[in-house]
Tab-separated table of C-alpha atoms in Angstrom:
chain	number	residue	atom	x	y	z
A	111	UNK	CA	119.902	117.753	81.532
A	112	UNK	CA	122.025	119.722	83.911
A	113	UNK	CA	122.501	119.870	87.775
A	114	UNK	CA	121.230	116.862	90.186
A	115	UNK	CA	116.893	116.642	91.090
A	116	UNK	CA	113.713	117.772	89.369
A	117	UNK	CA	113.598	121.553	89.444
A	118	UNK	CA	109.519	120.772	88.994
A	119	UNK	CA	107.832	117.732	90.575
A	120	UNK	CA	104.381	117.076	90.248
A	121	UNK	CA	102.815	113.760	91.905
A	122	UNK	CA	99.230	112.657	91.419
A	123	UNK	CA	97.554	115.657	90.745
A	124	UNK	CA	93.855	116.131	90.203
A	125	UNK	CA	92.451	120.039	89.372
A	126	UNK	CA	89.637	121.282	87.458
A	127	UNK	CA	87.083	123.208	87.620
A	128	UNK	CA	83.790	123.864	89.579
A	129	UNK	CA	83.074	120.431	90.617
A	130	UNK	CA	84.658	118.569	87.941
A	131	UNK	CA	88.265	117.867	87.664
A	132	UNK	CA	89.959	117.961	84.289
A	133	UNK	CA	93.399	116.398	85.399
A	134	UNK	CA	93.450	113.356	86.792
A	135	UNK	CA	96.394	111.662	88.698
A	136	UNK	CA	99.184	113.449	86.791
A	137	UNK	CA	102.224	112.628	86.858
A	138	UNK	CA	105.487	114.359	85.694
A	139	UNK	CA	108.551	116.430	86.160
A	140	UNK	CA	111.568	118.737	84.842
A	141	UNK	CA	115.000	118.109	85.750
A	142	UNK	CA	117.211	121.282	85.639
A	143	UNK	CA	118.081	122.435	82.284
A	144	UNK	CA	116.000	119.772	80.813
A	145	UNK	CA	112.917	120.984	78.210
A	146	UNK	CA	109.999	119.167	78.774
A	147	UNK	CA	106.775	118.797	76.259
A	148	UNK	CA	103.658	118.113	77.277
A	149	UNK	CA	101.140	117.194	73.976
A	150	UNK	CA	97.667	116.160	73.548
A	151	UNK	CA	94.502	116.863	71.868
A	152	UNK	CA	92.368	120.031	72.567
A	153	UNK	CA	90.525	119.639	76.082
A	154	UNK	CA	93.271	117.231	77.560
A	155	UNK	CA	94.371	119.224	80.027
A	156	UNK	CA	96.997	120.953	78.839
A	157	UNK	CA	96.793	124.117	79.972
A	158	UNK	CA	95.293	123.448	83.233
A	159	UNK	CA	98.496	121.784	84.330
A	160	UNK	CA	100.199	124.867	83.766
A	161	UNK	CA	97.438	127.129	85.391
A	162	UNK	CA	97.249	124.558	88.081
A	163	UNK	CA	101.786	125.241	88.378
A	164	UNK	CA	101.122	129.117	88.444
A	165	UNK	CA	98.265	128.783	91.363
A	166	UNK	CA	95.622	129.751	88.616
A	167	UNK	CA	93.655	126.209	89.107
A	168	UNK	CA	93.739	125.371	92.721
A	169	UNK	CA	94.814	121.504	93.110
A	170	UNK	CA	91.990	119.065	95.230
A	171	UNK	CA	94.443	116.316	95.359
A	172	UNK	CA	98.442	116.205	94.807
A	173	UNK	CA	101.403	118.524	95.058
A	174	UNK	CA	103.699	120.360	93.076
A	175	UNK	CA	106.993	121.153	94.313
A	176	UNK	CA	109.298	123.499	92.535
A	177	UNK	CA	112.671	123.774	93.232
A	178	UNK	CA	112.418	121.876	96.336
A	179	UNK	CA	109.392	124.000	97.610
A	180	UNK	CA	106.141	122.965	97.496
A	181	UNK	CA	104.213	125.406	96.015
A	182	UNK	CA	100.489	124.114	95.880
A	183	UNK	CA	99.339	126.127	98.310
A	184	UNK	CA	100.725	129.590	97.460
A	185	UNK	CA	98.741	131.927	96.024
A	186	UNK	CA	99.463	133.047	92.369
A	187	UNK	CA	101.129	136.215	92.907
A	188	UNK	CA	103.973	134.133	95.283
A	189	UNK	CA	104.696	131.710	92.877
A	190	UNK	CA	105.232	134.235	90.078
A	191	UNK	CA	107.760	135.869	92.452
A	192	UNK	CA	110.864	133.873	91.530
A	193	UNK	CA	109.382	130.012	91.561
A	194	UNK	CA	107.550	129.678	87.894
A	195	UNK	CA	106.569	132.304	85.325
A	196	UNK	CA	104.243	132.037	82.156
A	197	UNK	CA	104.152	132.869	78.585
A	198	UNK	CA	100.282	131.978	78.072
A	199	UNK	CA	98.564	131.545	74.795
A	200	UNK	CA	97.597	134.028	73.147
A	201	UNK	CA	100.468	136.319	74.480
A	202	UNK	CA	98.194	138.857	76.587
A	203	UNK	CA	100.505	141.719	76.381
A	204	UNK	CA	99.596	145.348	76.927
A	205	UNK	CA	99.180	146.382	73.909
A	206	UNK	CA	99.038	149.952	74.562
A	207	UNK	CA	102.290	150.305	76.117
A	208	UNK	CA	105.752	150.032	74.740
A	209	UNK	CA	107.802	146.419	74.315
A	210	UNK	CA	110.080	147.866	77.069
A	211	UNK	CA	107.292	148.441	79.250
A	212	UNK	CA	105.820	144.944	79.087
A	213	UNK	CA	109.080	143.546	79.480
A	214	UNK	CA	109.434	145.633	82.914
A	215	UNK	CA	106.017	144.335	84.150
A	216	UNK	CA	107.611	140.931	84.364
A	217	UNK	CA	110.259	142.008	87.090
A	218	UNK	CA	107.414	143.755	89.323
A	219	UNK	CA	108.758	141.578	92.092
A	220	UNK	CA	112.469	142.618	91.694
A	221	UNK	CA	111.601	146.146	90.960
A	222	UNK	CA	113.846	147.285	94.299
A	223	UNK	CA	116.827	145.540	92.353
A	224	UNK	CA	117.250	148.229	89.208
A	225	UNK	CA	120.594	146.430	88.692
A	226	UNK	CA	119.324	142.505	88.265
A	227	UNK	CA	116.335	144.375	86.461
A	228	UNK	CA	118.561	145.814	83.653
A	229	UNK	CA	120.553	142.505	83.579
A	230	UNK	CA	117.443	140.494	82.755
A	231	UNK	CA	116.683	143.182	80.501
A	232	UNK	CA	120.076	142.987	78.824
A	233	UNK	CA	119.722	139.356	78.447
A	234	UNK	CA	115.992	139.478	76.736
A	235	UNK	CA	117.788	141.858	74.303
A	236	UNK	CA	120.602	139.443	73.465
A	237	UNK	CA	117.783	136.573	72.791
A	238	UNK	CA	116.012	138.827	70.914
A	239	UNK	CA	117.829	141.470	69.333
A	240	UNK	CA	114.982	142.663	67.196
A	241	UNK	CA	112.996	143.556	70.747
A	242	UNK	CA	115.904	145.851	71.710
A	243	UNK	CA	115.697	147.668	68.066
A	244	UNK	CA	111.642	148.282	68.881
A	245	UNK	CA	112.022	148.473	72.514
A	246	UNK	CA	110.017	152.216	72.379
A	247	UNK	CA	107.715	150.604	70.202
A	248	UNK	CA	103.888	149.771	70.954
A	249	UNK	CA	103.214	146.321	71.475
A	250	UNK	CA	99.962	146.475	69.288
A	251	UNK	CA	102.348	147.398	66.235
A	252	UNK	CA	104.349	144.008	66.366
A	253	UNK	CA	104.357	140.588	64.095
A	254	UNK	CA	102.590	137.875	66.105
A	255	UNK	CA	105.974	136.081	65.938
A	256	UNK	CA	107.737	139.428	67.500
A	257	UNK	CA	104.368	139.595	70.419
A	258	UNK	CA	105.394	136.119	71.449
A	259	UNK	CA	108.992	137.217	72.131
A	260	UNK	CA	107.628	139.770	74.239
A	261	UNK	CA	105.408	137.124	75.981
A	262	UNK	CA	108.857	135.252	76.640
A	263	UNK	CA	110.909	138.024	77.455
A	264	UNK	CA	108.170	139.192	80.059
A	265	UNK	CA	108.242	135.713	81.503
A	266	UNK	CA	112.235	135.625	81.408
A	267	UNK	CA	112.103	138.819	83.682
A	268	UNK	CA	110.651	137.181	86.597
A	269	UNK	CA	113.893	134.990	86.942
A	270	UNK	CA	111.822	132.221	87.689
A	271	UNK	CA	113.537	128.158	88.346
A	272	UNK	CA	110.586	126.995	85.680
A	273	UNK	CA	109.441	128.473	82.187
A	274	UNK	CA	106.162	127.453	81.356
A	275	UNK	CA	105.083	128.138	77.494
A	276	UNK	CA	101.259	127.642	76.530
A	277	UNK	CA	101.468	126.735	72.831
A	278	UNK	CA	104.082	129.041	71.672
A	279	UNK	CA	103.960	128.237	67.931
A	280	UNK	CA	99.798	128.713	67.741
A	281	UNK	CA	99.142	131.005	64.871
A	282	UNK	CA	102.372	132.152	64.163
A	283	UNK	CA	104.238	131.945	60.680
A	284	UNK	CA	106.311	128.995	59.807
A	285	UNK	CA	109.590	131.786	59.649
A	286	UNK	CA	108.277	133.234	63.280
A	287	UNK	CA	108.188	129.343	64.843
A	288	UNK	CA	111.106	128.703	63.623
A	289	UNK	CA	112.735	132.050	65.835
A	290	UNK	CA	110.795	131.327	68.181
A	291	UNK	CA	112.010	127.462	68.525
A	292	UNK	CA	116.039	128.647	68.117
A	293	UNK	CA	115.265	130.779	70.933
A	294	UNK	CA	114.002	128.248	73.122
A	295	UNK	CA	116.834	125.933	72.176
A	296	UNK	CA	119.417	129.298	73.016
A	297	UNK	CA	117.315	129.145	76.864
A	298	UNK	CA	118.156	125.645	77.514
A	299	UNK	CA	121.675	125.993	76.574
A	300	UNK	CA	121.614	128.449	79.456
A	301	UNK	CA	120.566	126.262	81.586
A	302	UNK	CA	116.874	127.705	81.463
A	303	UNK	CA	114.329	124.490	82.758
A	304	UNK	CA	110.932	124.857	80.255
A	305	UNK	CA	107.745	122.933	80.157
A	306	UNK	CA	106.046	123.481	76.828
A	307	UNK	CA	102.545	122.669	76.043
A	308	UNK	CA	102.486	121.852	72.035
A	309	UNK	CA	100.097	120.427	69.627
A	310	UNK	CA	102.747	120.285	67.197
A	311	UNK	CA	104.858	117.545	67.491
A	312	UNK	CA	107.959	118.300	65.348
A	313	UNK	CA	108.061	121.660	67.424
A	314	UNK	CA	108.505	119.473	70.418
A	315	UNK	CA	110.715	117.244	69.607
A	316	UNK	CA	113.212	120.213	67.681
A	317	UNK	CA	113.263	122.182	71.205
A	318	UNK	CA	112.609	119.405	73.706
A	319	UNK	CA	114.537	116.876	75.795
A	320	UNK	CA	111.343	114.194	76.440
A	321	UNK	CA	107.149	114.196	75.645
A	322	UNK	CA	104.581	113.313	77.829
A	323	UNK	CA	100.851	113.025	75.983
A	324	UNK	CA	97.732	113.432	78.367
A	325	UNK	CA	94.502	112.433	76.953
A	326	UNK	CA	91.127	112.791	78.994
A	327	UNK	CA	93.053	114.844	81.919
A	328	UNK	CA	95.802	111.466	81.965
A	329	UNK	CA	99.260	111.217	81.008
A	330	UNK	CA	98.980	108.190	78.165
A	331	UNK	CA	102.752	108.117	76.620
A	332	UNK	CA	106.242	109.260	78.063
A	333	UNK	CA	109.124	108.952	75.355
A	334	UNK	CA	112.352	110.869	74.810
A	335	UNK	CA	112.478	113.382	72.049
A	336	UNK	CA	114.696	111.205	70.769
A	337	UNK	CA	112.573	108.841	69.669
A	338	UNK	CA	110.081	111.479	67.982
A	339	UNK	CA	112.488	113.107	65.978
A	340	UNK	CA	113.055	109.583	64.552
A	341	UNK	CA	109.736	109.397	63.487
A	342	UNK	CA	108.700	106.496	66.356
A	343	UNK	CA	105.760	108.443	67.323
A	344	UNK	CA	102.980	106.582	65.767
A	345	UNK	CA	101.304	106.231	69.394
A	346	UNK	CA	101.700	110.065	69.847
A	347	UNK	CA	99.705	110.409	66.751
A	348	UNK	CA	96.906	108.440	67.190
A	349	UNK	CA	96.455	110.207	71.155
A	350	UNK	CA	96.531	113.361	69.215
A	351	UNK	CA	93.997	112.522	66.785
């Protein structure tokens, strides 16, 4: 972990959806430059923690506070401006238009700034070289492993103090998660702060600095990464069974 303070802070907070919330009373944060995991079984929560981050799920009780803001009443479109960007499952890129172009639609916000735009461009290139090679290319004619470093090269082109990753390695070669983890490990060592939503443990604990497991909307288990790589994560494996 780099710098001084959580660059994300959430405290006690409950979200769902229509009447019912899904997350209950959560708990957790990312320091700066620290990679964060959050696991569980399908229908924990998961996801709606992130939605909740990006404005998508509005909060009924709780804040989250991003880089010393709080954020948990801005609508989506102002948080995606510089506080916290997404790489959701599933990608959702445009498949008709070119890599370059997708990349592009991530620095809508900075558009004005053609200079910082190339430079975030540059520096998606340098993460993934291959991207640069099919950068006129359409998106619907890349490997799912190549898609989802489009999805993170979009989401690296909003600048944003956060990086929030929906299952990155879901249905993706064991060569493409493998690129895909190196080039998570190559964000944090820029100082990049991510919070990853995994089922797959080893995947979390290769990229990641500490785990948090929610189970039924609540955060069960907190361990370092550590302590996973070791193999000490019998308790992580029963939650996610």
């Amino acid at each position: 972990m780099s710098g001084t303070g959580p660059v994300l802070q959430i405290e006690s907070l409950s979200c769902g959806y229509g009447r019912f919330d899904v997350v209950h009373e959560v708990n957790l944060h990312v320091g700066r430059g620290e990679a964060v995991a959050l696991l569980g079984p399908n229908g924990a929560g998961k996801t709606t923690v992130l939605r909740a981050v990006m404005g998508l799920v509005r909060n009924r009780r709780g804040s989250i506070v991003v880089g010393g803001t709080d954020i948990s009443d801005l609508p989506t479109h102002r948080i995606a401006s510089g506080h916290a960007a997404i790489a959701p499952e599933g990608r959702r890129l445009f498949t008709d238009l070119s890599v370059e172009d997708n990349l592009i639609l991530g620095a809508l916000h900075l558009r004005r700034d053609r200079p910082r735009v190339q430079a975030l461009l540059a520096s998606v290139y340098a993460l993934f070289p291959v991207l640069k090679a099919y950068r006129r290319r359409r998106s619907a004619f890349l490997s799912g492993g190549e898609q989802q470093m489009v999805a993170i090269g979009r989401m690296l082109m909003s600048d944003p103090e956060i990086l929030l990753l929906d299952e990155p390695s879901i249905a993706l070669s064991p060569v493409a998660v493998e690129i895909v983890a190196r080039a998570l490990m190559a964000l944090r060592e820029r100082g990049a702060s991510l919070l990853l939503v995994e089922q797959r443990v080893d995947v979390a604990a290769q990229v990641c600095d500490r785990l948090y497991v929610l189970r039924h909307g609540e955060i069960v288990e907190e361990m370092s990464a550590e302590h996973a790589r070791r193999g000490e994560h019998s308790m992580i494996d029963t939650y996610l069974g």
